[in-house]
Amino acid sequence: MAFRRRNKSYPFFSQEFLIQNHADIVFSLVIFILIGLMFETTAKTAILFIQPQYNISTMTADGEVSLYHYGWKDCATVLFYLFITIILHAVVQEYVLDKVNRRLHLSKSKNTKFNESGQLFVFYLVSSLWSLYVIASEGYILHLSSLWDNYPHVHLRFQVKFFYLTQLAYWFHALPELYFQKVRKDEIPRQLQYISLYLLHILAAYLLNLTRVGLVLLFLQYLSEMGFHLSRLFYFIDENQHKMFEKWSIGFVLTRMITLTLMFLAVGFGLARSENQTLDLETGNFNTLSIRLLVLFLVCFTQSWLLWKFFRFQLSRTRELRLEQAARKRAAAKQQMQQRTLKRDSVGHHENGLIKAENGMSPRLKKIKTP
């Protein structure tokens, strides 16, 4: 199974060999784990990587339901789906983005940004649709108070836990992809910045049992980022496409406001009114004043920082547009003056009521002979 066209062969285990064949190597590891399911002695170990662990069967009105909680064995599951994500990343790059790039003939810098936005757009699209389905099926939309009622939310349904595990797998996979995709050194800090922020927020929601409110916030964030990268893709295809950025700007600000409002409603007021506000690691209760303030500070700081970056970019962009417009006006005025000068010089000009030629001499009048 080859994901990349091999134009040149490299020595085994060299840096270029690993970069060029990383998807095939990871695919071999996935096949190796799947083969482990075929044998009784290795099946239990292989299951740790494929299936979420720590399930508990409980009886409800709908019958027997399997619920899950988190533990250290989740690391193996995250690792396996990290491998799956690397393979899917290579598939999208090879069979979608590279084919589009060949038709667009973009520059090297735009090509890198196009690939980044293409990969993130696919991920945000899938994740936003998936999270919306989970939110609707769990009933969080119709019952907003369920985001903080009956805290701690230790036991999760399969779709909720699997969603969080795959989100962690994706953002952890983005770290080695910086090496595999040969990202430029000046781009690495920016990408590490947003990767670290996503991992920090997702891990905080997962480990502090704030999965319900975290799921809603992730949906809002992914929806906003999907709009941005879609606008960016259309801009690379046609540089005159600016209207989508204007629509995204409105959605970006609204997303920040809704996120802050929802966090204060769920954590600042909902959990603050809970009767059980003692730290208990065994039951998974982290509803204390200090932890609530820390969570609110983390989210508020992140949202404020995003808004500050957004408004600073918009102000700088507005300043650049004004300078460009002023330069265009000066160039147009200068061109008009040159055209007027050329036109005046071509027919001569007046001086002291007399017509002067180009050399400054008055044209000699031709006398008309009388009959």
XYZ file of C-alpha atoms in Angstrom:
371
model
C 0.000 0.000 0.000
C 1.886 3.066 -1.232
C 0.605 6.542 -0.364
C 3.322 8.558 -2.099
C 4.841 8.387 -5.530
C 8.476 7.298 -5.152
C 10.642 9.346 -7.485
C 13.825 8.454 -5.646
C 14.850 5.655 -3.290
C 16.633 6.384 -0.015
C 18.717 4.179 2.333
C 16.732 2.225 4.905
C 16.052 4.009 8.206
C 17.438 7.282 6.892
C 15.588 10.499 7.640
C 14.221 10.859 4.114
C 13.208 7.194 4.057
C 11.147 7.572 7.256
C 9.497 10.767 6.008
C 8.623 9.331 2.613
C 7.372 5.963 3.931
C 5.951 6.902 7.351
C 2.364 6.095 6.331
C 3.349 2.642 5.070
C 5.323 1.928 8.253
C 2.394 2.965 10.448
C 0.009 0.920 8.291
C 2.189 -2.136 8.929
C 1.956 -1.548 12.694
C -1.848 -1.346 12.463
C -1.979 -4.613 10.515
C 0.304 -6.200 13.113
C -2.096 -5.198 15.924
C -5.131 -6.428 13.978
C -3.440 -9.785 13.359
C -3.072 -10.079 17.128
C -6.861 -10.446 17.364
C -6.645 -13.762 15.512
C -4.732 -15.554 18.269
C -6.028 -16.263 21.750
C -2.751 -15.466 23.485
C -2.471 -11.980 21.972
C -6.169 -11.112 21.600
C -6.451 -9.561 25.079
C -3.472 -7.314 24.421
C -4.718 -6.305 20.968
C -8.135 -5.401 22.391
C -6.451 -2.803 24.619
C -5.458 -0.869 21.502
C -8.669 -1.194 19.510
C -11.579 -1.055 21.949
C -12.162 1.543 24.706
C -11.610 0.060 28.164
C -13.186 0.402 31.626
C -16.768 -0.454 30.691
C -19.467 -1.020 33.304
C -22.877 -2.566 32.559
C -25.839 -0.900 34.277
C -29.583 -1.431 34.095
C -31.721 1.468 32.929
C -35.310 1.938 31.768
C -34.164 1.162 28.226
C -32.413 -2.036 29.284
C -28.786 -2.878 29.943
C -26.394 -0.106 28.974
C -22.582 -0.141 28.928
C -20.956 2.945 30.398
C -17.264 3.838 30.453
C -14.834 5.803 32.593
C -11.227 6.773 31.958
C -7.959 5.182 33.073
C -4.341 4.662 32.082
C -5.277 1.980 29.522
C -6.794 4.726 27.387
C -3.227 5.613 26.369
C -3.020 2.394 24.323
C -6.305 3.186 22.563
C -5.182 6.728 21.817
C -1.926 5.374 20.389
C -3.727 2.970 18.056
C -6.074 5.651 16.703
C -3.102 7.982 16.398
C -1.740 5.449 13.888
C -5.116 5.404 12.115
C -5.107 9.204 11.940
C -1.636 9.274 10.373
C -2.863 6.877 7.672
C -5.989 8.945 6.996
C -3.863 12.083 6.891
C -1.715 10.523 4.161
C -4.794 9.369 2.217
C -6.349 12.864 2.202
C -3.030 14.405 1.224
C -2.265 11.982 -1.595
C -5.684 11.461 -3.165
C -7.325 14.858 -2.602
C -5.017 17.765 -1.808
C -2.093 16.846 -4.049
C -4.404 16.445 -7.045
C -5.959 19.866 -6.413
C -2.501 21.428 -5.991
C -1.387 20.184 -9.400
C -4.296 22.010 -11.028
C -3.923 25.258 -9.085
C -0.142 25.680 -9.618
C 0.326 27.492 -6.305
C 3.613 28.836 -4.992
C 5.515 26.870 -2.372
C 4.341 29.013 0.557
C 0.703 28.999 -0.595
C 0.937 25.283 -1.274
C 1.945 24.640 2.356
C -0.897 26.790 3.687
C -3.367 25.156 1.310
C -2.387 21.686 2.562
C -2.714 22.797 6.182
C -6.153 24.312 5.641
C -7.275 21.314 3.583
C -6.325 18.830 6.300
C -7.870 20.907 9.083
C -11.047 21.576 7.106
C -11.653 17.838 6.654
C -11.030 17.211 10.355
C -13.227 20.108 11.530
C -16.026 19.080 9.183
C -16.068 15.466 10.411
C -15.636 16.428 14.073
C -18.333 19.125 14.036
C -20.873 16.788 12.428
C -19.915 14.000 14.820
C -20.103 16.221 17.905
C -23.458 17.638 16.774
C -24.813 14.101 16.445
C -23.560 13.187 19.938
C -24.986 16.380 21.464
C -28.384 15.775 19.853
C -28.524 12.071 20.763
C -27.473 12.751 24.360
C -30.135 15.450 24.721
C -27.810 18.305 25.686
C -29.531 20.775 23.343
C -33.050 20.399 24.740
C -31.885 20.151 28.363
C -29.151 22.724 28.842
C -29.029 22.133 32.595
C -27.819 18.585 31.929
C -24.398 20.102 31.219
C -23.857 20.582 34.955
C -26.583 18.543 36.682
C -25.568 15.326 38.457
C -21.893 16.217 38.396
C -19.411 14.444 38.351
C -20.109 12.871 34.967
C -17.807 9.933 35.535
C -19.634 7.329 33.456
C -19.750 8.020 29.732
C -21.562 6.392 26.881
C -19.461 4.689 24.239
C -19.909 7.430 21.646
C -18.833 10.153 24.088
C -15.697 8.371 25.256
C -14.754 7.271 21.756
C -15.154 10.858 20.535
C -12.740 12.153 23.178
C -10.201 9.398 22.503
C -10.170 10.135 18.779
C -9.841 13.883 19.434
C -6.800 13.252 21.604
C -5.399 10.899 18.962
C -5.760 13.526 16.235
C -4.056 16.343 18.125
C -1.268 14.070 19.354
C -0.748 12.904 15.756
C -0.296 16.540 14.714
C 3.018 16.633 16.624
C 4.916 14.027 14.529
C 3.249 15.411 11.393
C 5.287 18.579 11.879
C 8.323 16.402 11.169
C 6.758 14.258 8.455
C 5.445 17.265 6.513
C 8.738 19.173 6.824
C 7.076 22.240 8.279
C 9.233 25.355 8.125
C 10.936 26.439 11.341
C 9.133 29.775 11.414
C 5.760 27.982 11.177
C 6.443 25.424 13.943
C 5.830 27.788 16.953
C 2.448 28.884 15.575
C 1.294 25.318 14.970
C 2.640 24.089 18.308
C 0.688 26.885 19.917
C -2.767 25.842 18.761
C -1.990 22.098 19.048
C -1.000 22.578 22.696
C -4.121 24.636 23.411
C -6.400 21.959 21.949
C -4.668 19.186 23.904
C -4.792 21.197 27.126
C -8.523 21.956 26.866
C -9.553 18.468 25.725
C -7.492 16.762 28.445
C -8.889 19.141 31.076
C -12.492 18.401 30.058
C -11.805 14.637 29.914
C -9.882 14.264 33.178
C -11.984 16.715 35.221
C -15.212 14.983 34.110
C -16.456 18.095 32.303
C -17.106 16.117 29.141
C -20.608 17.448 28.520
C -19.790 21.139 28.501
C -16.493 20.348 26.771
C -18.335 18.570 23.977
C -20.527 21.610 23.299
C -17.552 23.983 23.384
C -15.613 21.786 20.963
C -18.559 21.820 18.554
C -18.665 25.624 18.616
C -14.906 25.917 18.184
C -14.745 23.398 15.348
C -17.642 25.058 13.548
C -15.888 28.434 13.683
C -12.530 27.021 12.564
C -14.161 25.093 9.747
C -15.548 28.363 8.372
C -12.123 29.985 8.550
C -10.291 27.231 6.692
C -13.053 26.961 4.100
C -12.706 30.697 3.433
C -8.958 30.252 3.232
C -9.272 27.466 0.659
C -11.560 29.570 -1.528
C -9.103 32.456 -1.232
C -6.237 30.300 -2.511
C -8.394 29.199 -5.439
C -9.533 32.756 -6.229
C -7.795 35.671 -4.466
C -10.808 37.919 -5.065
C -12.905 35.852 -2.649
C -13.055 38.047 0.485
C -16.745 37.914 1.387
C -16.448 34.551 3.143
C -13.825 36.014 5.480
C -16.238 38.797 6.389
C -18.963 36.280 7.249
C -16.487 34.178 9.213
C -15.412 37.256 11.210
C -18.962 37.710 12.498
C -19.208 34.027 13.384
C -15.836 34.113 15.125
C -16.858 36.899 17.501
C -20.239 35.268 18.178
C -18.514 31.952 18.963
C -16.260 33.631 21.520
C -19.224 35.325 23.196
C -21.307 32.124 23.306
C -18.343 30.153 24.668
C -17.747 32.603 27.512
C -21.448 32.788 28.331
C -21.803 29.012 28.389
C -18.737 28.535 30.593
C -19.918 31.061 33.168
C -23.379 29.505 33.108
C -22.172 25.913 33.522
C -19.095 26.283 35.723
C -19.563 29.661 37.377
C -23.233 29.230 38.321
C -24.305 25.634 37.699
C -21.493 23.811 39.498
C -21.255 26.550 42.138
C -24.822 25.734 43.259
C -24.063 22.027 43.629
C -24.262 20.611 47.145
C -21.171 18.414 46.874
C -18.173 20.755 46.587
C -15.389 18.657 48.078
C -12.419 17.227 46.210
C -12.792 13.441 45.906
C -10.466 11.642 43.517
C -12.151 8.255 44.005
C -15.551 9.489 42.851
C -14.055 11.900 40.315
C -15.460 15.026 41.956
C -13.354 18.126 41.178
C -16.057 20.641 42.006
C -14.111 22.972 44.293
C -13.800 26.742 44.211
C -10.125 26.718 43.267
C -10.599 24.254 40.386
C -13.640 26.137 39.091
C -11.691 29.393 39.105
C -8.773 27.698 37.368
C -11.035 26.294 34.638
C -12.761 29.643 34.142
C -9.421 31.430 34.000
C -8.090 28.968 31.416
C -11.099 29.331 29.121
C -11.459 33.101 29.582
C -7.756 33.673 28.985
C -7.812 31.581 25.809
C -10.924 33.275 24.427
C -9.621 36.747 25.303
C -6.288 35.959 23.669
C -8.046 34.763 20.507
C -10.156 37.928 20.398
C -7.083 40.110 20.932
C -5.252 38.410 18.061
C -8.339 38.706 15.870
C -8.883 42.427 16.491
C -5.168 43.186 16.136
C -5.124 41.428 12.771
C -8.264 43.265 11.628
C -6.810 46.649 12.648
C -3.532 45.969 10.870
C -5.421 44.747 7.820
C -7.614 47.867 7.796
C -4.505 50.063 8.071
C -2.877 48.229 5.165
C -5.999 48.605 3.025
C -6.111 52.339 3.732
C -2.456 52.708 2.756
C -3.059 50.717 -0.416
C -6.060 52.855 -1.315
C -4.105 56.065 -0.664
C -1.222 54.801 -2.802
C -3.633 53.903 -5.600
C -5.220 57.368 -5.452
C -1.807 59.038 -5.590
C -0.777 56.833 -8.513
C -4.041 57.568 -10.351
C -3.673 61.314 -9.738
C -0.052 61.247 -10.932
C -1.048 59.333 -14.043
C -3.797 61.860 -14.818
C -1.331 64.733 -14.437
C 1.102 63.030 -16.809
C -1.649 62.478 -19.357
C -2.678 66.139 -19.161
C 0.937 67.261 -19.573
C 1.439 65.024 -22.601
C -1.781 66.255 -24.173
C -0.860 69.880 -23.541
C 2.642 69.433 -24.950
C 1.322 67.742 -28.070
C -0.817 70.730 -29.133
C 1.288 73.527 -27.674
C 0.429 75.876 -24.830
C -0.528 79.492 -24.206
C 1.778 82.042 -22.731
C 0.822 85.740 -22.357
C -2.059 85.257 -24.717
C 0.135 83.892 -27.523
C 0.277 80.298 -28.726
C 3.655 78.730 -28.050
C 4.979 75.652 -29.795
C 6.820 72.801 -28.121
C 10.177 74.637 -28.472
C 8.737 77.742 -26.814
C 8.744 79.814 -30.053
C 5.598 81.472 -31.317
C 4.427 80.054 -34.613
C 4.947 82.496 -37.473
C 1.670 83.615 -38.934
C 1.351 83.120 -42.644
C 0.266 86.265 -44.434
C -2.747 86.026 -46.622
C -2.371 87.728 -49.942
C -5.210 90.033 -50.965
C -6.691 89.463 -54.354
